[in-house]
PDB file of C-alpha atoms in Angstrom:
ATOM      1  CA  MET C 452     -55.340 -31.046 -27.220  1.00 82.00           C
ATOM      2  CA  LYS C 453     -58.730 -32.461 -28.174  1.00 90.00           C
ATOM      3  CA  THR C 454     -61.620 -31.877 -25.816  1.00 96.00           C
ATOM      4  CA  TYR C 455     -63.937 -34.820 -25.238  1.00 97.00           C
ATOM      5  CA  THR C 456     -67.543 -34.531 -24.088  1.00 97.00           C
ATOM      6  CA  ALA C 457     -68.572 -36.476 -21.005  1.00 98.00           C
ATOM      7  CA  VAL C 458     -72.338 -36.971 -20.999  1.00 98.00           C
ATOM      8  CA  CYS C 459     -73.547 -37.622 -17.451  1.00 98.00           C
ATOM      9  CA  ARG C 460     -76.871 -39.241 -16.586  1.00 97.00           C
ATOM     10  CA  ARG C 461     -78.178 -39.866 -13.108  1.00 96.00           C
ATOM     11  CA  SER C 462     -78.566 -43.590 -12.467  1.00 96.00           C
ATOM     12  CA  GLY C 463     -79.703 -44.416  -8.944  1.00 96.00           C
ATOM     13  CA  ASP C 464     -77.151 -42.940  -6.542  1.00 96.00           C
ATOM     14  CA  TRP C 465     -74.483 -42.704  -9.251  1.00 98.00           C
ATOM     15  CA  TRP C 466     -73.677 -40.640 -12.320  1.00 98.00           C
ATOM     16  CA  ALA C 467     -73.281 -42.820 -15.416  1.00 98.00           C
ATOM     17  CA  ILE C 468     -70.702 -41.182 -17.696  1.00 98.00           C
ATOM     18  CA  SER C 469     -70.186 -41.883 -21.388  1.00 97.00           C
ATOM     19  CA  VAL C 470     -67.968 -40.280 -24.005  1.00 98.00           C
ATOM     20  CA  PRO C 471     -69.819 -40.230 -27.363  1.00 97.00           C
ATOM     21  CA  GLU C 472     -66.639 -39.514 -29.355  1.00 96.00           C
ATOM     22  CA  LEU C 473     -65.069 -42.792 -28.172  1.00 96.00           C
ATOM     23  CA  LYS C 474     -67.101 -45.987 -28.427  1.00 95.00           C
ATOM     24  CA  GLY C 475     -66.941 -48.091 -25.314  1.00 94.00           C
ATOM     25  CA  VAL C 476     -65.714 -45.372 -22.965  1.00 97.00           C
ATOM     26  CA  HIS C 477     -68.002 -45.466 -19.950  1.00 97.00           C
ATOM     27  CA  THR C 478     -67.417 -44.870 -16.273  1.00 98.00           C
ATOM     28  CA  GLN C 479     -69.305 -43.692 -13.227  1.00 97.00           C
ATOM     29  CA  ALA C 480     -68.974 -41.308 -10.301  1.00 98.00           C
ATOM     30  CA  ARG C 481     -70.779 -40.817  -7.012  1.00 98.00           C
ATOM     31  CA  ARG C 482     -70.865 -37.041  -7.360  1.00 97.00           C
ATOM     32  CA  LEU C 483     -71.002 -34.793 -10.406  1.00 97.00           C
ATOM     33  CA  ASP C 484     -67.867 -32.942  -9.322  1.00 97.00           C
ATOM     34  CA  GLN C 485     -65.957 -36.232  -9.750  1.00 98.00           C
ATOM     35  CA  ALA C 486     -67.192 -36.817 -13.314  1.00 97.00           C
ATOM     36  CA  GLU C 487     -64.440 -34.874 -15.072  1.00 97.00           C
ATOM     37  CA  GLY C 488     -61.629 -36.806 -13.398  1.00 97.00           C
ATOM     38  CA  MET C 489     -63.305 -40.166 -13.922  1.00 97.00           C
ATOM     39  CA  ALA C 490     -63.971 -39.397 -17.602  1.00 97.00           C
ATOM     40  CA  ARG C 491     -60.410 -38.149 -18.084  1.00 97.00           C
ATOM     41  CA  ASP C 492     -59.006 -41.355 -16.611  1.00 97.00           C
ATOM     42  CA  ALA C 493     -61.285 -43.552 -18.744  1.00 97.00           C
ATOM     43  CA  ILE C 494     -60.363 -41.676 -21.933  1.00 97.00           C
ATOM     44  CA  ALA C 495     -56.649 -41.787 -21.144  1.00 96.00           C
ATOM     45  CA  LEU C 496     -56.880 -45.521 -20.464  1.00 96.00           C
ATOM     46  CA  MET C 497     -58.647 -46.156 -23.777  1.00 95.00           C
ATOM     47  CA  LEU C 498     -56.219 -43.978 -25.780  1.00 96.00           C
ATOM     48  CA  GLU C 499     -53.162 -45.056 -23.769  1.00 95.00           C
ATOM     49  CA  VAL C 500     -52.110 -41.462 -23.051  1.00 96.00           C
ATOM     50  CA  ASP C 501     -51.300 -39.426 -19.965  1.00 95.00           C
ATOM     51  CA  PRO C 502     -54.555 -38.231 -18.295  1.00 94.00           C
ATOM     52  CA  ALA C 503     -53.021 -34.734 -18.028  1.00 93.00           C
ATOM     53  CA  THR C 504     -53.158 -34.488 -21.852  1.00 94.00           C
ATOM     54  CA  VAL C 505     -56.922 -35.063 -21.990  1.00 95.00           C
ATOM     55  CA  ALA C 506     -59.469 -32.220 -21.802  1.00 97.00           C
ATOM     56  CA  VAL C 507     -63.044 -33.030 -20.792  1.00 98.00           C
ATOM     57  CA  ASP C 508     -66.245 -31.007 -21.114  1.00 97.00           C
ATOM     58  CA  VAL C 509     -68.792 -32.357 -18.608  1.00 97.00           C
ATOM     59  CA  ARG C 510     -72.379 -32.170 -19.843  1.00 97.00           C
ATOM     60  CA  PRO C 511     -74.885 -33.417 -17.288  1.00 97.00           C
ATOM     61  CA  GLU C 512     -78.405 -34.184 -18.417  1.00 96.00           C
ATOM     62  CA  LEU C 513     -80.520 -31.724 -16.468  1.00 95.00           C
ATOM     63  CA  PRO C 514     -83.877 -32.492 -14.900  1.00 95.00           C
ATOM     64  CA  GLU C 515     -86.596 -30.171 -16.189  1.00 96.00           C
ATOM     65  CA  VAL C 516     -86.880 -28.454 -12.803  1.00 97.00           C
ATOM     66  CA  VAL C 517     -83.169 -27.514 -13.000  1.00 97.00           C
ATOM     67  CA  SER C 518     -83.489 -26.221 -16.564  1.00 96.00           C
ATOM     68  CA  HIS C 519     -86.450 -24.108 -15.457  1.00 97.00           C
ATOM     69  CA  ALA C 520     -84.529 -22.705 -12.472  1.00 98.00           C
ATOM     70  CA  LEU C 521     -81.486 -21.852 -14.611  1.00 97.00           C
ATOM     71  CA  ALA C 522     -83.676 -20.104 -17.179  1.00 97.00           C
ATOM     72  CA  ALA C 523     -85.394 -18.106 -14.431  1.00 98.00           C
ATOM     73  CA  ARG C 524     -82.041 -17.084 -12.927  1.00 98.00           C
ATOM     74  CA  ARG C 525     -80.742 -16.048 -16.361  1.00 97.00           C
ATOM     75  CA  ALA C 526     -83.884 -13.949 -16.931  1.00 98.00           C
ATOM     76  CA  ALA C 527     -83.489 -12.356 -13.485  1.00 98.00           C
ATOM     77  CA  ARG C 528     -79.859 -11.406 -14.254  1.00 97.00           C
ATOM     78  CA  GLN C 529     -80.916  -9.857 -17.564  1.00 98.00           C
ATOM     79  CA  ALA C 530     -83.722  -7.924 -15.862  1.00 98.00           C
ATOM     80  CA  GLU C 531     -81.289  -6.709 -13.178  1.00 97.00           C
ATOM     81  CA  GLU C 532     -78.830  -5.521 -15.832  1.00 96.00           C
ATOM     82  CA  ALA C 533     -81.628  -3.694 -17.671  1.00 97.00           C
ATOM     83  CA  ALA C 534     -82.780  -2.078 -14.409  1.00 96.00           C
ATOM     84  CA  GLU C 535     -79.232  -0.949 -13.588  1.00 94.00           C
ATOM     85  CA  GLN C 536     -78.825   0.593 -17.035  1.00 94.00           C
ATOM     86  CA  ALA C 537     -82.201   2.347 -16.838  1.00 96.00           C
ATOM     87  CA  THR C 538     -81.348   3.644 -13.367  1.00 96.00           C
ATOM     88  CA  ALA C 539     -77.953   4.964 -14.493  1.00 95.00           C
ATOM     89  CA  THR C 540     -79.595   6.724 -17.419  1.00 95.00           C
ATOM     90  CA  ALA C 541     -82.240   8.241 -15.138  1.00 97.00           C
ATOM     91  CA  VAL C 542     -79.640   9.384 -12.603  1.00 96.00           C
ATOM     92  CA  GLN C 543     -77.535  11.042 -15.286  1.00 95.00           C
ATOM     93  CA  SER C 544     -80.583  12.722 -16.772  1.00 96.00           C
ATOM     94  CA  LEU C 545     -81.899  13.957 -13.427  1.00 96.00           C
ATOM     95  CA  LEU C 546     -78.538  15.286 -12.242  1.00 96.00           C
ATOM     96  CA  GLY C 547     -77.899  16.794 -15.653  1.00 94.00           C
ATOM     97  CA  ASP C 548     -81.225  18.605 -15.396  1.00 95.00           C
ATOM     98  CA  GLY C 549     -80.175  20.098 -12.075  1.00 95.00           C
ATOM     99  CA  TYR C 550     -81.951  17.814  -9.626  1.00 96.00           C
ATOM    100  CA  THR C 551     -80.139  17.386  -6.337  1.00 95.00           C
ATOM    101  CA  VAL C 552     -78.701  14.031  -5.358  1.00 96.00           C
ATOM    102  CA  ARG C 553     -81.290  13.831  -2.584  1.00 96.00           C
ATOM    103  CA  ASP C 554     -84.182  14.565  -4.958  1.00 97.00           C
ATOM    104  CA  ALA C 555     -82.910  12.047  -7.510  1.00 97.00           C
ATOM    105  CA  GLY C 556     -82.659   9.477  -4.721  1.00 97.00           C
ATOM    106  CA  ALA C 557     -86.178  10.206  -3.512  1.00 97.00           C
ATOM    107  CA  LEU C 558     -87.586   9.889  -7.044  1.00 97.00           C
ATOM    108  CA  LEU C 559     -85.761   6.618  -7.728  1.00 98.00           C
ATOM    109  CA  HIS C 560     -86.238   5.190  -4.200  1.00 97.00           C
ATOM    110  CA  LEU C 561     -82.469   5.087  -3.670  1.00 97.00           C
ATOM    111  CA  SER C 562     -80.243   6.660  -1.060  1.00 97.00           C
ATOM    112  CA  PRO C 563     -78.326   9.811  -1.961  1.00 95.00           C
ATOM    113  CA  GLN C 564     -75.149   7.792  -1.405  1.00 95.00           C
ATOM    114  CA  ARG C 565     -76.226   5.257  -4.033  1.00 95.00           C
ATOM    115  CA  ILE C 566     -77.021   8.053  -6.468  1.00 96.00           C
ATOM    116  CA  SER C 567     -73.506   9.394  -5.919  1.00 94.00           C
ATOM    117  CA  GLN C 568     -72.042   5.948  -6.616  1.00 94.00           C
ATOM    118  CA  ILE C 569     -74.025   5.499  -9.812  1.00 93.00           C
ATOM    119  CA  ALA C 570     -73.069   8.802 -11.420  1.00 87.00           C
ATOM    120  CA  PRO C 571     -69.758  10.077 -10.075  1.00 80.00           C
ATOM    121  CA  GLY C 572     -68.932  11.601 -13.462  1.00 57.00           C
ATOM    122  CA  VAL C 573     -72.071  13.729 -13.440  1.00 49.00           C
ATOM    123  CA  ARG C 574     -71.369  15.030  -9.948  1.00 49.00           C
ATOM    124  CA  ALA C 575     -67.721  15.662 -10.819  1.00 52.00           C
ATOM    125  CA  SER C 576     -68.700  17.673 -13.881  1.00 50.00           C
ATOM    126  CA  ALA C 577     -71.301  19.613 -11.876  1.00 51.00           C
ATOM    127  CA  LYS C 578     -68.650  20.424  -9.278  1.00 55.00           C
ATOM    128  CA  ALA C 579     -66.268  21.520 -12.037  1.00 55.00           C
ATOM    129  CA  VAL C 580     -68.897  23.889 -13.438  1.00 50.00           C
ATOM    130  CA  ALA C 581     -69.554  25.277  -9.969  1.00 54.00           C
ATOM    131  CA  ALA C 582     -65.813  25.681  -9.350  1.00 59.00           C
ATOM    132  CA  THR C 583     -65.386  27.469 -12.666  1.00 52.00           C
ATOM    133  CA  ARG C 584     -68.179  29.845 -11.763  1.00 50.00           C
ATOM    134  CA  ALA C 585     -66.615  30.473  -8.356  1.00 55.00           C
ATOM    135  CA  GLU C 586     -63.229  31.258  -9.938  1.00 55.00           C
ATOM    136  CA  ARG C 587     -64.618  33.936 -12.235  1.00 51.00           C
ATOM    137  CA  PRO C 588     -63.879  37.412 -11.050  1.00 51.00           C
ATOM    138  CA  VAL C 589     -66.883  39.296  -9.891  1.00 49.00           C
ATOM    139  CA  VAL C 590     -67.200  42.629 -11.615  1.00 46.00           C
ATOM    140  CA  ARG C 591     -69.127  45.222  -9.674  1.00 49.00           C
ATOM    141  CA  GLU C 592     -69.832  48.734 -10.620  1.00 51.00           C
ATOM    142  CA  ARG C 593     -68.495  51.238  -8.311  1.00 50.00           C
ATOM    143  CA  VAL C 594     -70.974  53.745  -7.142  1.00 51.00           C
ATOM    144  CA  ASP C 595     -69.418  56.954  -5.905  1.00 46.00           C
TER     145      ASP C 595
END
């Protein structure tokens, strides 16, 4: 199934839709969410095929303000991901160095509960070490 591109341009209160791969295929829609269906129908009519056999990739022309907002949101997501990774690394390092969950939380401005969520593996391994130590027999010298 070939995918056709539907280029959408705002024209007054309507979206003008054209399909560059097929000369003469143009249509319009009131809302952008209707563009795919309208383009699919126009393509199917031109090619004399069932609309269900046509795939459409809607590409609206974006106003500069929208492009700017999308770029800012993308940058914010990337910064958030970097912050989460740095925080996870810090939590693992702090807990690995013997800091308490409460101290790690205080240093990172997070709740102890959040610290526990971020690094359950570190806490589990610390508990395992503590349990292993507790299971060791205690040898005491007998003083008579």
